Amino acid sequence: QKWTRGMSYCLHSESHWDTGPIYVRENGKLHVVNQGAGGVQNVTPKTRPFRLFSRGFSVELCMNREDDRARRQRTDHFIFTYTKEGNLRYSAKSLFSLVLGYISDNVDHIDSLVGFPEQIAEKLFSAAEARQKFTEPVTGLRALQKFTEAYGSLVLCSLCLRNRYLVISEKLEEIKSFRELTCLDLSCCKLGDEHELLEHLTKEALSSVKRLLLKDNCLSDAGLRRMTAPVRVLKKGLENLLVLDLSCNPKITDVGIGYLLSFKKLNCLDISGTGLKDVNAVIKRIQMQIGLVHSQVPLKEFDHSNCKTEGWAEQTVLQWEQAVMEATKPQDNLRSRTAALHFYGKTHRIKEVVKCKLVEAETKASGNLQFYKEKVQNCHLPLKKEVAGSHELKNNKKRALAEQERERTSKQKHLCLTVEDWDLLNTY
């Protein structure tokens, strides 16, 4: 009892079974109590051992300090919904969705997708597209090429870039990666004869193009000579072209029309608004050598209403366009200046894309020079057939995959044209 009254300090060990020595202070002296014998020993006070961590430290507290990113990744494994009563319900995602999300996050590290099932590849493409992986500068191009090399027209079979010159300049390499395109609309882009994309049209990668629209692109006879050189000399390039629109290019003359005579498979041709000198002679020449008849009525094939982007990468092209529009969006500090100009009645410079309205008006004034082939009925409706053919291609892709691989390997055997070869072709 005397010890209990004088007790002022007590330390307990962390072990429940081994309590250790107990120290008691009595009459100004420190005593240690021996539990086994119940005796008391006078000892000198010992210094408290140094502790690296405090007594309240635990590993669990450190685990709760994880960053928000790790916590977000952990919650991404669940699907949160609400019941009728308003209670929060969560269920774990499937292993397939988790793996699909992980691969889409690292889609640029895929070695190859050749032979991979197209049903799963389409879901993988959509998952990567939702994460905007194809809009990244370097990794986006590398990831897109993996899909285009393996699936070709399924990724994109039709591409419409009408009035999209900025998209072409920003995403030129991505556009060149698309293989097996059947329809390409480059109208009103002001590309000119020396643009890299027009040179890419002559390559074997785009030999599948059947519908090419080059309206209002500042083309001349030199550009047509370069574009038709592989077909005229090597029987390669745009040899399968069926529809060609070269309207609203005033620099194209009678000499340039002569280069078009190498397209023997043409079904529809539009050369309205060009700089022809002898129109009657050109009409007779086209009818005699290609078999196209001058149409008195404008063909629906050239109204550009049926041309649109189709394929897995349809949303990807829209993302590119939105990114370009955001980059070219006027800054906030310029809005006050624009408002001031409107207030004082001064006109502001128009920065929008120039439409083809003026050129179309000149075309209507100069006359309609559209041609079609009499043997082919409903020349203005091949696009619907192409759309139906694309659906049939999706159903029979497994059977045609081996044939496409053989064609691709055979194309690789041909040597690519060098700069000297192009200079030689341009002389013809």
mmCIF file of N, CA, C and O in Angstrom, residues 1-10 22-43:
data_model
loop_
_atom_site.group_PDB
_atom_site.id
_atom_site.type_symbol
_atom_site.label_atom_id
_atom_site.label_comp_id
_atom_site.label_asym_id
_atom_site.label_seq_id
_atom_site.Cartn_x
_atom_site.Cartn_y
_atom_site.Cartn_z
ATOM 1 N N GLN A 1 0.838 -1.196 0.000
ATOM 2 C CA GLN A 1 0.000 0.000 0.000
ATOM 3 C C GLN A 1 0.875 1.249 0.000
ATOM 4 O O GLN A 1 0.532 2.269 -0.570
ATOM 5 N N LYS A 2 2.018 1.191 0.776
ATOM 6 C CA LYS A 2 2.914 2.330 0.825
ATOM 7 C C LYS A 2 3.505 2.618 -0.536
ATOM 8 O O LYS A 2 3.720 3.759 -0.922
ATOM 9 N N TRP A 3 3.774 1.518 -1.323
ATOM 10 C CA TRP A 3 4.310 1.701 -2.678
ATOM 11 C C TRP A 3 3.262 2.276 -3.613
ATOM 12 O O TRP A 3 3.532 3.109 -4.444
ATOM 13 N N THR A 4 2.057 1.836 -3.448
ATOM 14 C CA THR A 4 1.015 2.325 -4.346
ATOM 15 C C THR A 4 0.729 3.797 -4.127
ATOM 16 O O THR A 4 0.374 4.502 -5.065
ATOM 17 N N ARG A 5 0.881 4.292 -2.848
ATOM 18 C CA ARG A 5 0.669 5.729 -2.627
ATOM 19 C C ARG A 5 1.794 6.546 -3.283
ATOM 20 O O ARG A 5 1.567 7.645 -3.779
ATOM 21 N N GLY A 6 3.004 6.024 -3.229
ATOM 22 C CA GLY A 6 4.128 6.803 -3.766
ATOM 23 C C GLY A 6 4.383 6.560 -5.238
ATOM 24 O O GLY A 6 5.342 7.101 -5.774
ATOM 25 N N MET A 7 3.592 5.760 -5.854
ATOM 26 C CA MET A 7 3.817 5.473 -7.276
ATOM 27 C C MET A 7 3.452 6.711 -8.099
ATOM 28 O O MET A 7 2.358 7.243 -7.990
ATOM 29 N N SER A 8 4.379 7.181 -8.899
ATOM 30 C CA SER A 8 4.112 8.352 -9.742
ATOM 31 C C SER A 8 4.460 8.138 -11.215
ATOM 32 O O SER A 8 4.144 8.956 -12.062
ATOM 33 N N TYR A 9 5.099 7.049 -11.550
ATOM 34 C CA TYR A 9 5.528 6.836 -12.943
ATOM 35 C C TYR A 9 5.520 5.359 -13.250
ATOM 36 O O TYR A 9 6.040 4.586 -12.460
ATOM 37 N N CYS A 10 4.956 4.966 -14.359
ATOM 38 C CA CYS A 10 4.867 3.537 -14.701
ATOM 39 C C CYS A 10 4.915 3.417 -16.207
ATOM 40 O O CYS A 10 4.227 4.153 -16.922
ATOM 41 N N ILE A 22 8.970 -3.217 -13.298
ATOM 42 C CA ILE A 22 8.102 -2.099 -12.919
ATOM 43 C C ILE A 22 8.872 -1.213 -11.952
ATOM 44 O O ILE A 22 9.394 -1.694 -10.950
ATOM 45 N N TYR A 23 8.912 0.070 -12.243
ATOM 46 C CA TYR A 23 9.652 1.020 -11.409
ATOM 47 C C TYR A 23 8.662 1.788 -10.526
ATOM 48 O O TYR A 23 7.593 2.215 -10.995
ATOM 49 N N VAL A 24 9.059 1.947 -9.236
ATOM 50 C CA VAL A 24 8.227 2.664 -8.256
ATOM 51 C C VAL A 24 9.099 3.694 -7.548
ATOM 52 O O VAL A 24 10.218 3.393 -7.125
ATOM 53 N N ARG A 25 8.574 4.914 -7.441
ATOM 54 C CA ARG A 25 9.299 5.957 -6.725
ATOM 55 C C ARG A 25 8.724 6.099 -5.303
ATOM 56 O O ARG A 25 7.512 6.286 -5.136
ATOM 57 N N GLU A 26 9.619 6.016 -4.296
ATOM 58 C CA GLU A 26 9.195 6.119 -2.889
ATOM 59 C C GLU A 26 10.242 6.910 -2.115
ATOM 60 O O GLU A 26 11.432 6.576 -2.139
ATOM 61 N N ASN A 27 9.762 7.959 -1.437
ATOM 62 C CA ASN A 27 10.638 8.800 -0.601
ATOM 63 C C ASN A 27 11.819 9.349 -1.399
ATOM 64 O O ASN A 27 12.958 9.381 -0.939
ATOM 65 N N GLY A 28 11.566 9.717 -2.640
ATOM 66 C CA GLY A 28 12.610 10.316 -3.458
ATOM 67 C C GLY A 28 13.568 9.335 -4.077
ATOM 68 O O GLY A 28 14.529 9.746 -4.710
ATOM 69 N N LYS A 29 13.354 8.007 -3.910
ATOM 70 C CA LYS A 29 14.231 6.989 -4.488
ATOM 71 C C LYS A 29 13.433 6.105 -5.437
ATOM 72 O O LYS A 29 12.250 5.878 -5.226
ATOM 73 N N LEU A 30 14.112 5.582 -6.493
ATOM 74 C CA LEU A 30 13.482 4.736 -7.494
ATOM 75 C C LEU A 30 13.796 3.285 -7.186
ATOM 76 O O LEU A 30 14.951 2.914 -6.989
ATOM 77 N N HIS A 31 12.776 2.449 -7.097
ATOM 78 C CA HIS A 31 12.926 1.031 -6.813
ATOM 79 C C HIS A 31 12.333 0.232 -7.970
ATOM 80 O O HIS A 31 11.392 0.661 -8.621
ATOM 81 N N VAL A 32 12.892 -0.969 -8.210
ATOM 82 C CA VAL A 32 12.365 -1.895 -9.190
ATOM 83 C C VAL A 32 11.716 -3.038 -8.467
ATOM 84 O O VAL A 32 12.240 -3.558 -7.475
ATOM 85 N N VAL A 33 10.560 -3.446 -8.914
ATOM 86 C CA VAL A 33 9.782 -4.517 -8.282
ATOM 87 C C VAL A 33 10.029 -5.798 -9.055
ATOM 88 O O VAL A 33 9.839 -5.857 -10.276
ATOM 89 N N ASN A 34 10.454 -6.851 -8.378
ATOM 90 C CA ASN A 34 10.642 -8.168 -8.974
ATOM 91 C C ASN A 34 9.367 -8.959 -8.772
ATOM 92 O O ASN A 34 9.013 -9.325 -7.651
ATOM 93 N N GLN A 35 8.636 -9.212 -9.899
ATOM 94 C CA GLN A 35 7.340 -9.880 -9.774
ATOM 95 C C GLN A 35 7.469 -11.316 -9.295
ATOM 96 O O GLN A 35 6.608 -11.840 -8.603
ATOM 97 N N GLY A 36 8.555 -11.985 -9.678
ATOM 98 C CA GLY A 36 8.686 -13.390 -9.280
ATOM 99 C C GLY A 36 8.890 -13.550 -7.785
ATOM 100 O O GLY A 36 8.252 -14.336 -7.117
ATOM 101 N N ALA A 37 9.762 -12.768 -7.184
ATOM 102 C CA ALA A 37 10.046 -12.910 -5.753
ATOM 103 C C ALA A 37 9.330 -11.876 -4.920
ATOM 104 O O ALA A 37 9.252 -11.994 -3.720
ATOM 105 N N GLY A 38 8.790 -10.824 -5.615
ATOM 106 C CA GLY A 38 8.102 -9.780 -4.871
ATOM 107 C C GLY A 38 9.029 -8.864 -4.114
ATOM 108 O O GLY A 38 8.605 -8.122 -3.257
ATOM 109 N N GLY A 39 10.339 -8.945 -4.370
ATOM 110 C CA GLY A 39 11.304 -8.109 -3.672
ATOM 111 C C GLY A 39 11.492 -6.777 -4.344
ATOM 112 O O GLY A 39 10.990 -6.508 -5.432
ATOM 113 N N VAL A 40 12.243 -5.908 -3.666
ATOM 114 C CA VAL A 40 12.505 -4.576 -4.177
ATOM 115 C C VAL A 40 14.013 -4.377 -4.219
ATOM 116 O O VAL A 40 14.717 -4.751 -3.289
ATOM 117 N N GLN A 41 14.504 -3.796 -5.319
ATOM 118 C CA GLN A 41 15.922 -3.550 -5.485
ATOM 119 C C GLN A 41 16.125 -2.081 -5.796
ATOM 120 O O GLN A 41 15.364 -1.479 -6.540
ATOM 121 N N ASN A 42 17.165 -1.517 -5.174
ATOM 122 C CA ASN A 42 17.520 -0.132 -5.469
ATOM 123 C C ASN A 42 18.415 -0.099 -6.721
ATOM 124 O O ASN A 42 19.463 -0.730 -6.754
ATOM 125 N N VAL A 43 17.946 0.652 -7.697
ATOM 126 C CA VAL A 43 18.689 0.749 -8.962
ATOM 127 C C VAL A 43 18.809 2.209 -9.321
ATOM 128 O O VAL A 43 18.034 3.056 -8.883
#
